[in-house]
Each structure stands twice: as C-alpha cells, then as structure tokens.
Amino acid sequence: MISKKNKLALFNPLSQENPVLVQILGICSTLAVTASLEPAVVMGLSVIVVLALSNVIISLMRNTIPSTIRIIVQLVVVAALVIIVQQFLVAFSYDVSKKLSVFIGLIITNCILMGRLEAFALNNRPWPAFLDGIGNGLGYTIILVIVAFFRELLGSGTLFGFQVIPQWCYDHGYENNGLMILPPMALITCACIIWVHRARNPQLQEK
Amino acid sequence: MEELNLFVKSIFIDNMIFAYFLGMCSYLAVSKNVKTAFGLGLAVTFMLVVTLPLNYMLNTYVLQPGALAWLGDSFKEVDLSFLGLIMFIAVIASATQLVEMAVEKFSPSLYASLGIFLPLIAVNCAILGGALFMQQKDFGSALTATVYGAGSGIGWLLAIVGLAAIREKIAYSNIPAPLKGVGITFIITGLMGIAFMSFLGIKL
C-alpha cells in the first residue's frame, strides 16, 4: 500500500518537485486567487479533489484510451469533474464561488492537471496515481496559502477576514500596503518564494 | 465608440497577463526570444478572434436560461448553463484542430513558424478565460465579443513580446543564482504589470 515509490509520489511534489516552484505549472490561478486566504484555500482544495479524481479515472482507463485522442478524453474527464466541483461550491459556499469567479472553471486548463495526467496517470496504476494527485494538489495548495498569507497580512492586515494587526498600530501611523492586494505583487511574492526555495536547494538553480 | 472603448480597455487595462494572469504557462515557457514569442502571440490572438464569436453564439442560442426559446414554447424554461464549461472547451479544442488543418493547407509557411504552439493553444487558459469572461460580462452582440477577443489577444501579444525582448537583453546580466530563469522572469512580469497599471482609468 505505502511502498517507497508511493511515498515518493506523495511527498516529492511538496518541495523537490513542487508543481508551482519547480515544474512552473498552474501559475495563472496561483497568482489570481491569492489576494486573501479564504479563496486561496478553497481553490487549493478544489484542485486537490479534481486532480486526485481525474488521475484515478484516467489511470483506470489508461489501457483503453487511443493515444491520438487522449487530450480530448482528458479534457472531458477534467471538465466533468470541474463542473461537479463548481456546482458544489455554488450550492454550499456561494460567496467564495463568487470571489473565485471564472477561476474554478479555469481549473480545466490548469497545466498541473494536463501535466500530471500526461506524465503520471497514463503510465501508472490507480493507487499511485491517486497519491500523486493528492501530493501535487497539496504542493500547489501550500504555495497558494503562503502567497495569500503574506498578501492578506500585509495588504489588508487580516487573516481569513479577521483583524490581526491591532488597532493601536494604525493609531501610531501604521498603514496597510495597498500595493500587496494588486495583481502584480502576487508575481513578486511568488518570485521571493522561488528565491528562498532555490537558495536552500542549490540543485534546482538554473544555469 | 463603445466597441473602441472596450478594445482599448481589453488591451491595456484588463490585460490578460497583467490583470488576470491567464495563459501564464506558455507566457513563461515561450518568451525566450522575440520571434517565437511573436508567433505564439499571433496564434493566441487568432484563436481568440475565432472562438469568442462561436462561443458567444453557443451561449446566446443554446446555453443561457431561456436561450432555446427559438425551438418552440416548450423549450422556454430550459437552462443548460451548467454545461457551459464543457461546451466551451469542446468548441475551443475542435476549433484549434480545424484552424490547424486550415493553416497547414493554405499557408504552410505560417504553419511552420507556429509549429507546436497551435495544438497547445487548446489548453491555453487565455482562450477559455476569454470565453468565461465573455459569459460573465454579458456582451450585447457577437461583434462586441469579437472586438473583446481581438483586444485581449493583442494585449497578450504585447505582453509576451515585451517580456521576450527584456529577457533577450538580460541574458548577459549578473543575476543572483537562485533567481536565474523563472525567478527573475516573475519579477520582470510583476514590474511590467505595475507599469501597465498606469493605464488605469483611460476612457475614450
């Protein structure tokens, strides 16, 4: 059940092969939904669900899909799962689904999905594929949460909508950094994370 | 006039890259030199112009609540909007396939220069994003949707060519080792985004 290889499939994507930092996949949504923590967490969970399930489904069908039409098959499977997640969100957490707007739909074209389906699910049995999906989804969610943490804390002084920077700081002239909530700062925050990550893992640095 | 305003707005203010980060993957991967970046930008613009009116028709005459009224009274209540995602992506994937075949037949030189980018466009989020924003913004006619597609595409083209030009220049700069490659590209894009924010509030 948990062999060494499966453990690698689950834990490697968290740091050494992180989908966002190292494989540079799924950047669009990483940056767009991270202005505050709540949508970032919901987005991360949705991606974990869709990624794990689509990995399992494609892995189950891997011997029957003709390779010429595999992209279309993958798109259909992913699109169906995304529609389920989208309807679920609209039903149970309407506010967040409004905040995420089109980005839930854009999970379909999230490169992490196509990347993992092509690279892993097509050649592996369902159980490792499931672990790989969970691992990569978690790796993606971690980055999302880190970026959103700094952007929400510095940009609005809140975390999950609760005020964490005390009022007396504002009384003494502290100001929220409005730039942090604007889109370009997501890129720069992400670049700083990449910087720290690669400084600690020199083998990942580009020549 | 309204179309012109939308056109300018979708190029500079609601820029696909700098405001919504759509199509980021190919934007980062294919921006190493200006020539290929320009080719990909053209392909994306072209696909947006082709698929947005198609998706607009689909949305207006098939998917929206009550859109099937032209079939007869009994269809007035039908709401197929939950099928939106899957229909849009099917239209985009098949349009990509068709355009690829057409370009290969009629203009082999363009086909050769676009190369592998054409098929990859099916999974470029800028195209699907365009369709979803079109649905959200509720445009009045197919023409408006086309103008929006053209504007978004040109904005994307502008962004990727600009980034490629800067990356060609910094190839010889002395960058801290951990930032080389992706890191510095992110920072450049961020700074370009801040620069583009100065267009905010332009109205024609």
PDB file of N, CA and C in Angstrom, chain B residues 36-128:
ATOM      1  N   THR B  36       9.742  33.684 -31.715  1.00  0.00           N
ATOM      2  CA  THR B  36       8.748  32.666 -31.370  1.00  0.00           C
ATOM      3  C   THR B  36       7.641  33.268 -30.513  1.00  0.00           C
ATOM      4  N   ALA B  37       8.011  34.211 -29.634  1.00  0.00           N
ATOM      5  CA  ALA B  37       7.000  34.852 -28.796  1.00  0.00           C
ATOM      6  C   ALA B  37       5.959  35.532 -29.679  1.00  0.00           C
ATOM      7  N   PHE B  38       6.427  36.213 -30.723  1.00  0.00           N
ATOM      8  CA  PHE B  38       5.507  36.896 -31.627  1.00  0.00           C
ATOM      9  C   PHE B  38       4.588  35.885 -32.322  1.00  0.00           C
ATOM     10  N   GLY B  39       5.176  34.749 -32.752  1.00  0.00           N
ATOM     11  CA  GLY B  39       4.375  33.712 -33.409  1.00  0.00           C
ATOM     12  C   GLY B  39       3.274  33.205 -32.500  1.00  0.00           C
ATOM     13  N   LEU B  40       3.629  32.896 -31.263  1.00  0.00           N
ATOM     14  CA  LEU B  40       2.629  32.385 -30.322  1.00  0.00           C
ATOM     15  C   LEU B  40       1.570  33.441 -30.040  1.00  0.00           C
ATOM     16  N   GLY B  41       2.012  34.695 -29.883  1.00  0.00           N
ATOM     17  CA  GLY B  41       1.067  35.778 -29.634  1.00  0.00           C
ATOM     18  C   GLY B  41       0.050  35.882 -30.753  1.00  0.00           C
ATOM     19  N   LEU B  42       0.544  35.799 -32.022  1.00  0.00           N
ATOM     20  CA  LEU B  42      -0.365  35.846 -33.164  1.00  0.00           C
ATOM     21  C   LEU B  42      -1.356  34.696 -33.104  1.00  0.00           C
ATOM     22  N   ALA B  43      -0.856  33.490 -32.791  1.00  0.00           N
ATOM     23  CA  ALA B  43      -1.734  32.330 -32.761  1.00  0.00           C
ATOM     24  C   ALA B  43      -2.827  32.504 -31.708  1.00  0.00           C
ATOM     25  N   VAL B  44      -2.444  33.020 -30.529  1.00  0.00           N
ATOM     26  CA  VAL B  44      -3.438  33.205 -29.465  1.00  0.00           C
ATOM     27  C   VAL B  44      -4.477  34.243 -29.888  1.00  0.00           C
ATOM     28  N   THR B  45      -4.010  35.370 -30.455  1.00  0.00           N
ATOM     29  CA  THR B  45      -4.941  36.406 -30.904  1.00  0.00           C
ATOM     30  C   THR B  45      -5.935  35.820 -31.899  1.00  0.00           C
ATOM     31  N   PHE B  46      -5.382  35.065 -32.864  1.00  0.00           N
ATOM     32  CA  PHE B  46      -6.203  34.473 -33.902  1.00  0.00           C
ATOM     33  C   PHE B  46      -7.261  33.549 -33.309  1.00  0.00           C
ATOM     34  N   MET B  47      -6.846  32.686 -32.378  1.00  0.00           N
ATOM     35  CA  MET B  47      -7.799  31.744 -31.787  1.00  0.00           C
ATOM     36  C   MET B  47      -8.865  32.473 -30.975  1.00  0.00           C
ATOM     37  N   LEU B  48      -8.470  33.544 -30.278  1.00  0.00           N
ATOM     38  CA  LEU B  48      -9.471  34.298 -29.507  1.00  0.00           C
ATOM     39  C   LEU B  48     -10.492  34.905 -30.448  1.00  0.00           C
ATOM     40  N   VAL B  49     -10.012  35.482 -31.578  1.00  0.00           N
ATOM     41  CA  VAL B  49     -10.937  36.108 -32.517  1.00  0.00           C
ATOM     42  C   VAL B  49     -11.872  35.066 -33.120  1.00  0.00           C
ATOM     43  N   VAL B  50     -11.367  33.840 -33.356  1.00  0.00           N
ATOM     44  CA  VAL B  50     -12.218  32.811 -33.959  1.00  0.00           C
ATOM     45  C   VAL B  50     -13.195  32.215 -32.942  1.00  0.00           C
ATOM     46  N   THR B  51     -12.693  31.886 -31.741  1.00  0.00           N
ATOM     47  CA  THR B  51     -13.542  31.117 -30.828  1.00  0.00           C
ATOM     48  C   THR B  51     -14.535  31.980 -30.041  1.00  0.00           C
ATOM     49  N   LEU B  52     -14.196  33.245 -29.773  1.00  0.00           N
ATOM     50  CA  LEU B  52     -15.121  34.035 -28.954  1.00  0.00           C
ATOM     51  C   LEU B  52     -16.487  34.220 -29.604  1.00  0.00           C
ATOM     52  N   PRO B  53     -16.557  34.616 -30.912  1.00  0.00           N
ATOM     53  CA  PRO B  53     -17.903  34.715 -31.517  1.00  0.00           C
ATOM     54  C   PRO B  53     -18.636  33.373 -31.514  1.00  0.00           C
ATOM     55  N   LEU B  54     -17.888  32.266 -31.771  1.00  0.00           N
ATOM     56  CA  LEU B  54     -18.518  30.941 -31.761  1.00  0.00           C
ATOM     57  C   LEU B  54     -19.122  30.650 -30.389  1.00  0.00           C
ATOM     58  N   ASN B  55     -18.315  30.876 -29.358  1.00  0.00           N
ATOM     59  CA  ASN B  55     -18.807  30.614 -28.006  1.00  0.00           C
ATOM     60  C   ASN B  55     -19.930  31.560 -27.626  1.00  0.00           C
ATOM     61  N   TYR B  56     -19.861  32.794 -28.180  1.00  0.00           N
ATOM     62  CA  TYR B  56     -20.929  33.744 -27.895  1.00  0.00           C
ATOM     63  C   TYR B  56     -22.265  33.241 -28.428  1.00  0.00           C
ATOM     64  N   MET B  57     -22.236  32.762 -29.711  1.00  0.00           N
ATOM     65  CA  MET B  57     -23.451  32.202 -30.330  1.00  0.00           C
ATOM     66  C   MET B  57     -23.968  31.033 -29.497  1.00  0.00           C
ATOM     67  N   LEU B  58     -23.037  30.163 -29.145  1.00  0.00           N
ATOM     68  CA  LEU B  58     -23.394  28.975 -28.378  1.00  0.00           C
ATOM     69  C   LEU B  58     -24.079  29.371 -27.069  1.00  0.00           C
ATOM     70  N   ASN B  59     -23.477  30.375 -26.418  1.00  0.00           N
ATOM     71  CA  ASN B  59     -24.008  30.807 -25.137  1.00  0.00           C
ATOM     72  C   ASN B  59     -25.386  31.436 -25.309  1.00  0.00           C
ATOM     73  N   THR B  60     -25.528  32.289 -26.343  1.00  0.00           N
ATOM     74  CA  THR B  60     -26.779  33.026 -26.505  1.00  0.00           C
ATOM     75  C   THR B  60     -27.913  32.151 -27.007  1.00  0.00           C
ATOM     76  N   TYR B  61     -27.604  31.228 -27.929  1.00  0.00           N
ATOM     77  CA  TYR B  61     -28.691  30.484 -28.562  1.00  0.00           C
ATOM     78  C   TYR B  61     -28.895  29.081 -28.014  1.00  0.00           C
ATOM     79  N   VAL B  62     -27.979  28.581 -27.180  1.00  0.00           N
ATOM     80  CA  VAL B  62     -28.165  27.228 -26.661  1.00  0.00           C
ATOM     81  C   VAL B  62     -28.123  27.167 -25.132  1.00  0.00           C
ATOM     82  N   LEU B  63     -27.131  27.855 -24.528  1.00  0.00           N
ATOM     83  CA  LEU B  63     -26.851  27.554 -23.125  1.00  0.00           C
ATOM     84  C   LEU B  63     -27.612  28.393 -22.111  1.00  0.00           C
ATOM     85  N   GLN B  64     -27.761  29.696 -22.397  1.00  0.00           N
ATOM     86  CA  GLN B  64     -28.377  30.589 -21.407  1.00  0.00           C
ATOM     87  C   GLN B  64     -29.769  30.111 -20.984  1.00  0.00           C
ATOM     88  N   PRO B  65     -30.190  30.485 -19.781  1.00  0.00           N
ATOM     89  CA  PRO B  65     -31.566  30.172 -19.400  1.00  0.00           C
ATOM     90  C   PRO B  65     -32.520  30.794 -20.417  1.00  0.00           C
ATOM     91  N   GLY B  66     -33.397  29.988 -20.989  1.00  0.00           N
ATOM     92  CA  GLY B  66     -34.357  30.509 -21.950  1.00  0.00           C
ATOM     93  C   GLY B  66     -33.808  30.702 -23.344  1.00  0.00           C
ATOM     94  N   ALA B  67     -32.532  30.318 -23.575  1.00  0.00           N
ATOM     95  CA  ALA B  67     -31.930  30.558 -24.881  1.00  0.00           C
ATOM     96  C   ALA B  67     -32.532  29.680 -25.962  1.00  0.00           C
ATOM     97  N   LEU B  68     -33.135  28.570 -25.554  1.00  0.00           N
ATOM     98  CA  LEU B  68     -33.673  27.645 -26.560  1.00  0.00           C
ATOM     99  C   LEU B  68     -35.091  28.011 -26.992  1.00  0.00           C
ATOM    100  N   ALA B  69     -35.548  29.234 -26.648  1.00  0.00           N
ATOM    101  CA  ALA B  69     -36.924  29.622 -26.966  1.00  0.00           C
ATOM    102  C   ALA B  69     -37.216  29.525 -28.455  1.00  0.00           C
ATOM    103  N   TRP B  70     -36.170  29.682 -29.314  1.00  0.00           N
ATOM    104  CA  TRP B  70     -36.411  29.626 -30.765  1.00  0.00           C
ATOM    105  C   TRP B  70     -36.826  28.245 -31.224  1.00  0.00           C
ATOM    106  N   LEU B  71     -36.712  27.227 -30.366  1.00  0.00           N
ATOM    107  CA  LEU B  71     -37.140  25.885 -30.759  1.00  0.00           C
ATOM    108  C   LEU B  71     -38.640  25.686 -30.566  1.00  0.00           C
ATOM    109  N   GLY B  72     -39.258  26.595 -29.855  1.00  0.00           N
ATOM    110  CA  GLY B  72     -40.684  26.417 -29.570  1.00  0.00           C
ATOM    111  C   GLY B  72     -40.964  26.718 -28.111  1.00  0.00           C
ATOM    112  N   ASP B  73     -42.221  26.882 -27.788  1.00  0.00           N
ATOM    113  CA  ASP B  73     -42.592  27.320 -26.441  1.00  0.00           C
ATOM    114  C   ASP B  73     -42.161  26.354 -25.344  1.00  0.00           C
ATOM    115  N   SER B  74     -42.189  25.051 -25.664  1.00  0.00           N
ATOM    116  CA  SER B  74     -41.911  24.082 -24.612  1.00  0.00           C
ATOM    117  C   SER B  74     -40.455  24.121 -24.165  1.00  0.00           C
ATOM    118  N   PHE B  75     -39.567  24.809 -24.942  1.00  0.00           N
ATOM    119  CA  PHE B  75     -38.154  24.865 -24.568  1.00  0.00           C
ATOM    120  C   PHE B  75     -37.804  26.132 -23.794  1.00  0.00           C
ATOM    121  N   LYS B  76     -38.822  26.985 -23.539  1.00  0.00           N
ATOM    122  CA  LYS B  76     -38.532  28.285 -22.934  1.00  0.00           C
ATOM    123  C   LYS B  76     -37.888  28.182 -21.566  1.00  0.00           C
ATOM    124  N   GLU B  77     -38.199  27.133 -20.854  1.00  0.00           N
ATOM    125  CA  GLU B  77     -37.753  27.016 -19.468  1.00  0.00           C
ATOM    126  C   GLU B  77     -36.386  26.357 -19.342  1.00  0.00           C
ATOM    127  N   VAL B  78     -35.875  25.830 -20.478  1.00  0.00           N
ATOM    128  CA  VAL B  78     -34.661  25.017 -20.383  1.00  0.00           C
ATOM    129  C   VAL B  78     -33.455  25.879 -20.038  1.00  0.00           C
ATOM    130  N   ASP B  79     -32.665  25.433 -19.046  1.00  0.00           N
ATOM    131  CA  ASP B  79     -31.454  26.156 -18.655  1.00  0.00           C
ATOM    132  C   ASP B  79     -30.270  25.197 -18.729  1.00  0.00           C
ATOM    133  N   LEU B  80     -29.435  25.395 -19.740  1.00  0.00           N
ATOM    134  CA  LEU B  80     -28.302  24.481 -19.907  1.00  0.00           C
ATOM    135  C   LEU B  80     -26.989  25.110 -19.456  1.00  0.00           C
ATOM    136  N   SER B  81     -27.078  26.210 -18.680  1.00  0.00           N
ATOM    137  CA  SER B  81     -25.844  26.958 -18.426  1.00  0.00           C
ATOM    138  C   SER B  81     -24.788  26.160 -17.665  1.00  0.00           C
ATOM    139  N   PHE B  82     -25.219  25.093 -16.964  1.00  0.00           N
ATOM    140  CA  PHE B  82     -24.210  24.304 -16.239  1.00  0.00           C
ATOM    141  C   PHE B  82     -23.306  23.540 -17.198  1.00  0.00           C
ATOM    142  N   LEU B  83     -23.720  23.415 -18.468  1.00  0.00           N
ATOM    143  CA  LEU B  83     -22.884  22.726 -19.447  1.00  0.00           C
ATOM    144  C   LEU B  83     -21.843  23.644 -20.066  1.00  0.00           C
ATOM    145  N   GLY B  84     -21.863  24.940 -19.649  1.00  0.00           N
ATOM    146  CA  GLY B  84     -21.002  25.935 -20.283  1.00  0.00           C
ATOM    147  C   GLY B  84     -19.552  25.503 -20.443  1.00  0.00           C
ATOM    148  N   LEU B  85     -18.941  25.120 -19.324  1.00  0.00           N
ATOM    149  CA  LEU B  85     -17.512  24.802 -19.358  1.00  0.00           C
ATOM    150  C   LEU B  85     -17.181  23.760 -20.403  1.00  0.00           C
ATOM    151  N   ILE B  86     -17.939  22.668 -20.376  1.00  0.00           N
ATOM    152  CA  ILE B  86     -17.585  21.540 -21.229  1.00  0.00           C
ATOM    153  C   ILE B  86     -17.821  21.887 -22.705  1.00  0.00           C
ATOM    154  N   MET B  87     -18.883  22.690 -22.965  1.00  0.00           N
ATOM    155  CA  MET B  87     -19.131  23.088 -24.355  1.00  0.00           C
ATOM    156  C   MET B  87     -18.051  24.034 -24.848  1.00  0.00           C
ATOM    157  N   PHE B  88     -17.668  25.000 -24.006  1.00  0.00           N
ATOM    158  CA  PHE B  88     -16.641  25.954 -24.436  1.00  0.00           C
ATOM    159  C   PHE B  88     -15.334  25.235 -24.759  1.00  0.00           C
ATOM    160  N   ILE B  89     -14.951  24.316 -23.867  1.00  0.00           N
ATOM    161  CA  ILE B  89     -13.656  23.675 -24.092  1.00  0.00           C
ATOM    162  C   ILE B  89     -13.730  22.783 -25.316  1.00  0.00           C
ATOM    163  N   ALA B  90     -14.920  22.183 -25.591  1.00  0.00           N
ATOM    164  CA  ALA B  90     -15.059  21.370 -26.799  1.00  0.00           C
ATOM    165  C   ALA B  90     -14.940  22.246 -28.038  1.00  0.00           C
ATOM    166  N   VAL B  91     -15.606  23.422 -28.011  1.00  0.00           N
ATOM    167  CA  VAL B  91     -15.515  24.334 -29.162  1.00  0.00           C
ATOM    168  C   VAL B  91     -14.066  24.742 -29.381  1.00  0.00           C
ATOM    169  N   ILE B  92     -13.381  25.080 -28.286  1.00  0.00           N
ATOM    170  CA  ILE B  92     -12.005  25.554 -28.423  1.00  0.00           C
ATOM    171  C   ILE B  92     -11.110  24.446 -28.970  1.00  0.00           C
ATOM    172  N   ALA B  93     -11.253  23.234 -28.408  1.00  0.00           N
ATOM    173  CA  ALA B  93     -10.390  22.140 -28.865  1.00  0.00           C
ATOM    174  C   ALA B  93     -10.636  21.829 -30.330  1.00  0.00           C
ATOM    175  N   SER B  94     -11.926  21.795 -30.739  1.00  0.00           N
ATOM    176  CA  SER B  94     -12.168  21.439 -32.139  1.00  0.00           C
ATOM    177  C   SER B  94     -11.798  22.583 -33.071  1.00  0.00           C
ATOM    178  N   ALA B  95     -12.016  23.841 -32.626  1.00  0.00           N
ATOM    179  CA  ALA B  95     -11.617  24.968 -33.470  1.00  0.00           C
ATOM    180  C   ALA B  95     -10.109  24.964 -33.668  1.00  0.00           C
ATOM    181  N   THR B  96      -9.373  24.630 -32.597  1.00  0.00           N
ATOM    182  CA  THR B  96      -7.920  24.563 -32.723  1.00  0.00           C
ATOM    183  C   THR B  96      -7.530  23.544 -33.782  1.00  0.00           C
ATOM    184  N   GLN B  97      -8.195  22.388 -33.710  1.00  0.00           N
ATOM    185  CA  GLN B  97      -7.906  21.329 -34.673  1.00  0.00           C
ATOM    186  C   GLN B  97      -8.185  21.801 -36.102  1.00  0.00           C
ATOM    187  N   LEU B  98      -9.370  22.423 -36.307  1.00  0.00           N
ATOM    188  CA  LEU B  98      -9.755  22.899 -37.636  1.00  0.00           C
ATOM    189  C   LEU B  98      -8.787  23.946 -38.150  1.00  0.00           C
ATOM    190  N   VAL B  99      -8.490  24.937 -37.284  1.00  0.00           N
ATOM    191  CA  VAL B  99      -7.601  26.008 -37.702  1.00  0.00           C
ATOM    192  C   VAL B  99      -6.239  25.441 -38.059  1.00  0.00           C
ATOM    193  N   GLU B 100      -5.796  24.460 -37.270  1.00  0.00           N
ATOM    194  CA  GLU B 100      -4.501  23.859 -37.554  1.00  0.00           C
ATOM    195  C   GLU B 100      -4.492  23.246 -38.951  1.00  0.00           C
ATOM    196  N   MET B 101      -5.572  22.507 -39.288  1.00  0.00           N
ATOM    197  CA  MET B 101      -5.625  21.871 -40.604  1.00  0.00           C
ATOM    198  C   MET B 101      -5.686  22.914 -41.703  1.00  0.00           C
ATOM    199  N   ALA B 102      -6.506  23.974 -41.467  1.00  0.00           N
ATOM    200  CA  ALA B 102      -6.657  25.008 -42.492  1.00  0.00           C
ATOM    201  C   ALA B 102      -5.333  25.723 -42.730  1.00  0.00           C
ATOM    202  N   VAL B 103      -4.664  26.089 -41.643  1.00  0.00           N
ATOM    203  CA  VAL B 103      -3.391  26.809 -41.800  1.00  0.00           C
ATOM    204  C   VAL B 103      -2.372  25.934 -42.505  1.00  0.00           C
ATOM    205  N   GLU B 104      -2.362  24.644 -42.167  1.00  0.00           N
ATOM    206  CA  GLU B 104      -1.405  23.743 -42.798  1.00  0.00           C
ATOM    207  C   GLU B 104      -1.630  23.674 -44.299  1.00  0.00           C
ATOM    208  N   LYS B 105      -2.922  23.693 -44.696  1.00  0.00           N
ATOM    209  CA  LYS B 105      -3.244  23.564 -46.126  1.00  0.00           C
ATOM    210  C   LYS B 105      -2.957  24.849 -46.888  1.00  0.00           C
ATOM    211  N   PHE B 106      -3.404  25.999 -46.307  1.00  0.00           N
ATOM    212  CA  PHE B 106      -3.381  27.222 -47.099  1.00  0.00           C
ATOM    213  C   PHE B 106      -2.122  28.054 -46.903  1.00  0.00           C
ATOM    214  N   SER B 107      -1.464  27.916 -45.764  1.00  0.00           N
ATOM    215  CA  SER B 107      -0.274  28.740 -45.578  1.00  0.00           C
ATOM    216  C   SER B 107       0.800  27.951 -44.830  1.00  0.00           C
ATOM    217  N   PRO B 108       1.471  27.056 -45.570  1.00  0.00           N
ATOM    218  CA  PRO B 108       2.471  26.197 -44.927  1.00  0.00           C
ATOM    219  C   PRO B 108       3.560  26.979 -44.206  1.00  0.00           C
ATOM    220  N   SER B 109       3.877  28.204 -44.696  1.00  0.00           N
ATOM    221  CA  SER B 109       4.963  28.948 -44.051  1.00  0.00           C
ATOM    222  C   SER B 109       4.548  29.396 -42.647  1.00  0.00           C
ATOM    223  N   LEU B 110       3.312  29.881 -42.532  1.00  0.00           N
ATOM    224  CA  LEU B 110       2.816  30.279 -41.215  1.00  0.00           C
ATOM    225  C   LEU B 110       2.749  29.058 -40.303  1.00  0.00           C
ATOM    226  N   TYR B 111       2.309  27.922 -40.887  1.00  0.00           N
ATOM    227  CA  TYR B 111       2.196  26.692 -40.108  1.00  0.00           C
ATOM    228  C   TYR B 111       3.552  26.290 -39.552  1.00  0.00           C
ATOM    229  N   ALA B 112       4.577  26.413 -40.415  1.00  0.00           N
ATOM    230  CA  ALA B 112       5.914  26.022 -39.972  1.00  0.00           C
ATOM    231  C   ALA B 112       6.401  26.939 -38.856  1.00  0.00           C
ATOM    232  N   SER B 113       6.075  28.238 -38.970  1.00  0.00           N
ATOM    233  CA  SER B 113       6.603  29.156 -37.963  1.00  0.00           C
ATOM    234  C   SER B 113       5.859  29.006 -36.637  1.00  0.00           C
ATOM    235  N   LEU B 114       4.573  28.619 -36.685  1.00  0.00           N
ATOM    236  CA  LEU B 114       3.850  28.431 -35.419  1.00  0.00           C
ATOM    237  C   LEU B 114       4.179  27.087 -34.776  1.00  0.00           C
ATOM    238  N   GLY B 115       4.420  26.095 -35.658  1.00  0.00           N
ATOM    239  CA  GLY B 115       4.886  24.799 -35.167  1.00  0.00           C
ATOM    240  C   GLY B 115       3.979  24.202 -34.109  1.00  0.00           C
ATOM    241  N   ILE B 116       4.586  23.768 -33.000  1.00  0.00           N
ATOM    242  CA  ILE B 116       3.835  23.048 -31.978  1.00  0.00           C
ATOM    243  C   ILE B 116       2.883  23.941 -31.192  1.00  0.00           C
ATOM    244  N   PHE B 117       3.000  25.273 -31.349  1.00  0.00           N
ATOM    245  CA  PHE B 117       2.187  26.137 -30.495  1.00  0.00           C
ATOM    246  C   PHE B 117       0.721  26.032 -30.817  1.00  0.00           C
ATOM    247  N   LEU B 118       0.401  25.786 -32.113  1.00  0.00           N
ATOM    248  CA  LEU B 118      -1.013  25.730 -32.483  1.00  0.00           C
ATOM    249  C   LEU B 118      -1.788  24.707 -31.666  1.00  0.00           C
ATOM    250  N   PRO B 119      -1.393  23.404 -31.667  1.00  0.00           N
ATOM    251  CA  PRO B 119      -2.175  22.444 -30.874  1.00  0.00           C
ATOM    252  C   PRO B 119      -2.190  22.762 -29.382  1.00  0.00           C
ATOM    253  N   LEU B 120      -1.106  23.336 -28.877  1.00  0.00           N
ATOM    254  CA  LEU B 120      -1.037  23.613 -27.439  1.00  0.00           C
ATOM    255  C   LEU B 120      -2.015  24.696 -27.006  1.00  0.00           C
ATOM    256  N   ILE B 121      -2.493  25.479 -27.985  1.00  0.00           N
ATOM    257  CA  ILE B 121      -3.371  26.580 -27.630  1.00  0.00           C
ATOM    258  C   ILE B 121      -4.678  26.090 -27.024  1.00  0.00           C
ATOM    259  N   ALA B 122      -5.060  24.830 -27.347  1.00  0.00           N
ATOM    260  CA  ALA B 122      -6.312  24.302 -26.801  1.00  0.00           C
ATOM    261  C   ALA B 122      -6.312  24.374 -25.281  1.00  0.00           C
ATOM    262  N   VAL B 123      -5.142  24.216 -24.658  1.00  0.00           N
ATOM    263  CA  VAL B 123      -5.110  24.256 -23.198  1.00  0.00           C
ATOM    264  C   VAL B 123      -4.514  25.557 -22.684  1.00  0.00           C
ATOM    265  N   ASN B 124      -4.522  26.603 -23.513  1.00  0.00           N
ATOM    266  CA  ASN B 124      -4.058  27.908 -23.032  1.00  0.00           C
ATOM    267  C   ASN B 124      -5.209  28.584 -22.294  1.00  0.00           C
ATOM    268  N   CYS B 125      -4.986  28.926 -21.037  1.00  0.00           N
ATOM    269  CA  CYS B 125      -6.126  29.435 -20.267  1.00  0.00           C
ATOM    270  C   CYS B 125      -6.628  30.777 -20.787  1.00  0.00           C
ATOM    271  N   ALA B 126      -5.819  31.507 -21.554  1.00  0.00           N
ATOM    272  CA  ALA B 126      -6.292  32.794 -22.055  1.00  0.00           C
ATOM    273  C   ALA B 126      -7.532  32.607 -22.926  1.00  0.00           C
ATOM    274  N   ILE B 127      -7.583  31.518 -23.696  1.00  0.00           N
ATOM    275  CA  ILE B 127      -8.703  31.312 -24.613  1.00  0.00           C
ATOM    276  C   ILE B 127      -9.977  30.964 -23.831  1.00  0.00           C
ATOM    277  N   LEU B 128      -9.856  29.957 -22.944  1.00  0.00           N
ATOM    278  CA  LEU B 128     -11.020  29.589 -22.145  1.00  0.00           C
ATOM    279  C   LEU B 128     -11.425  30.747 -21.235  1.00  0.00           C
TER     280      LEU B 128
END
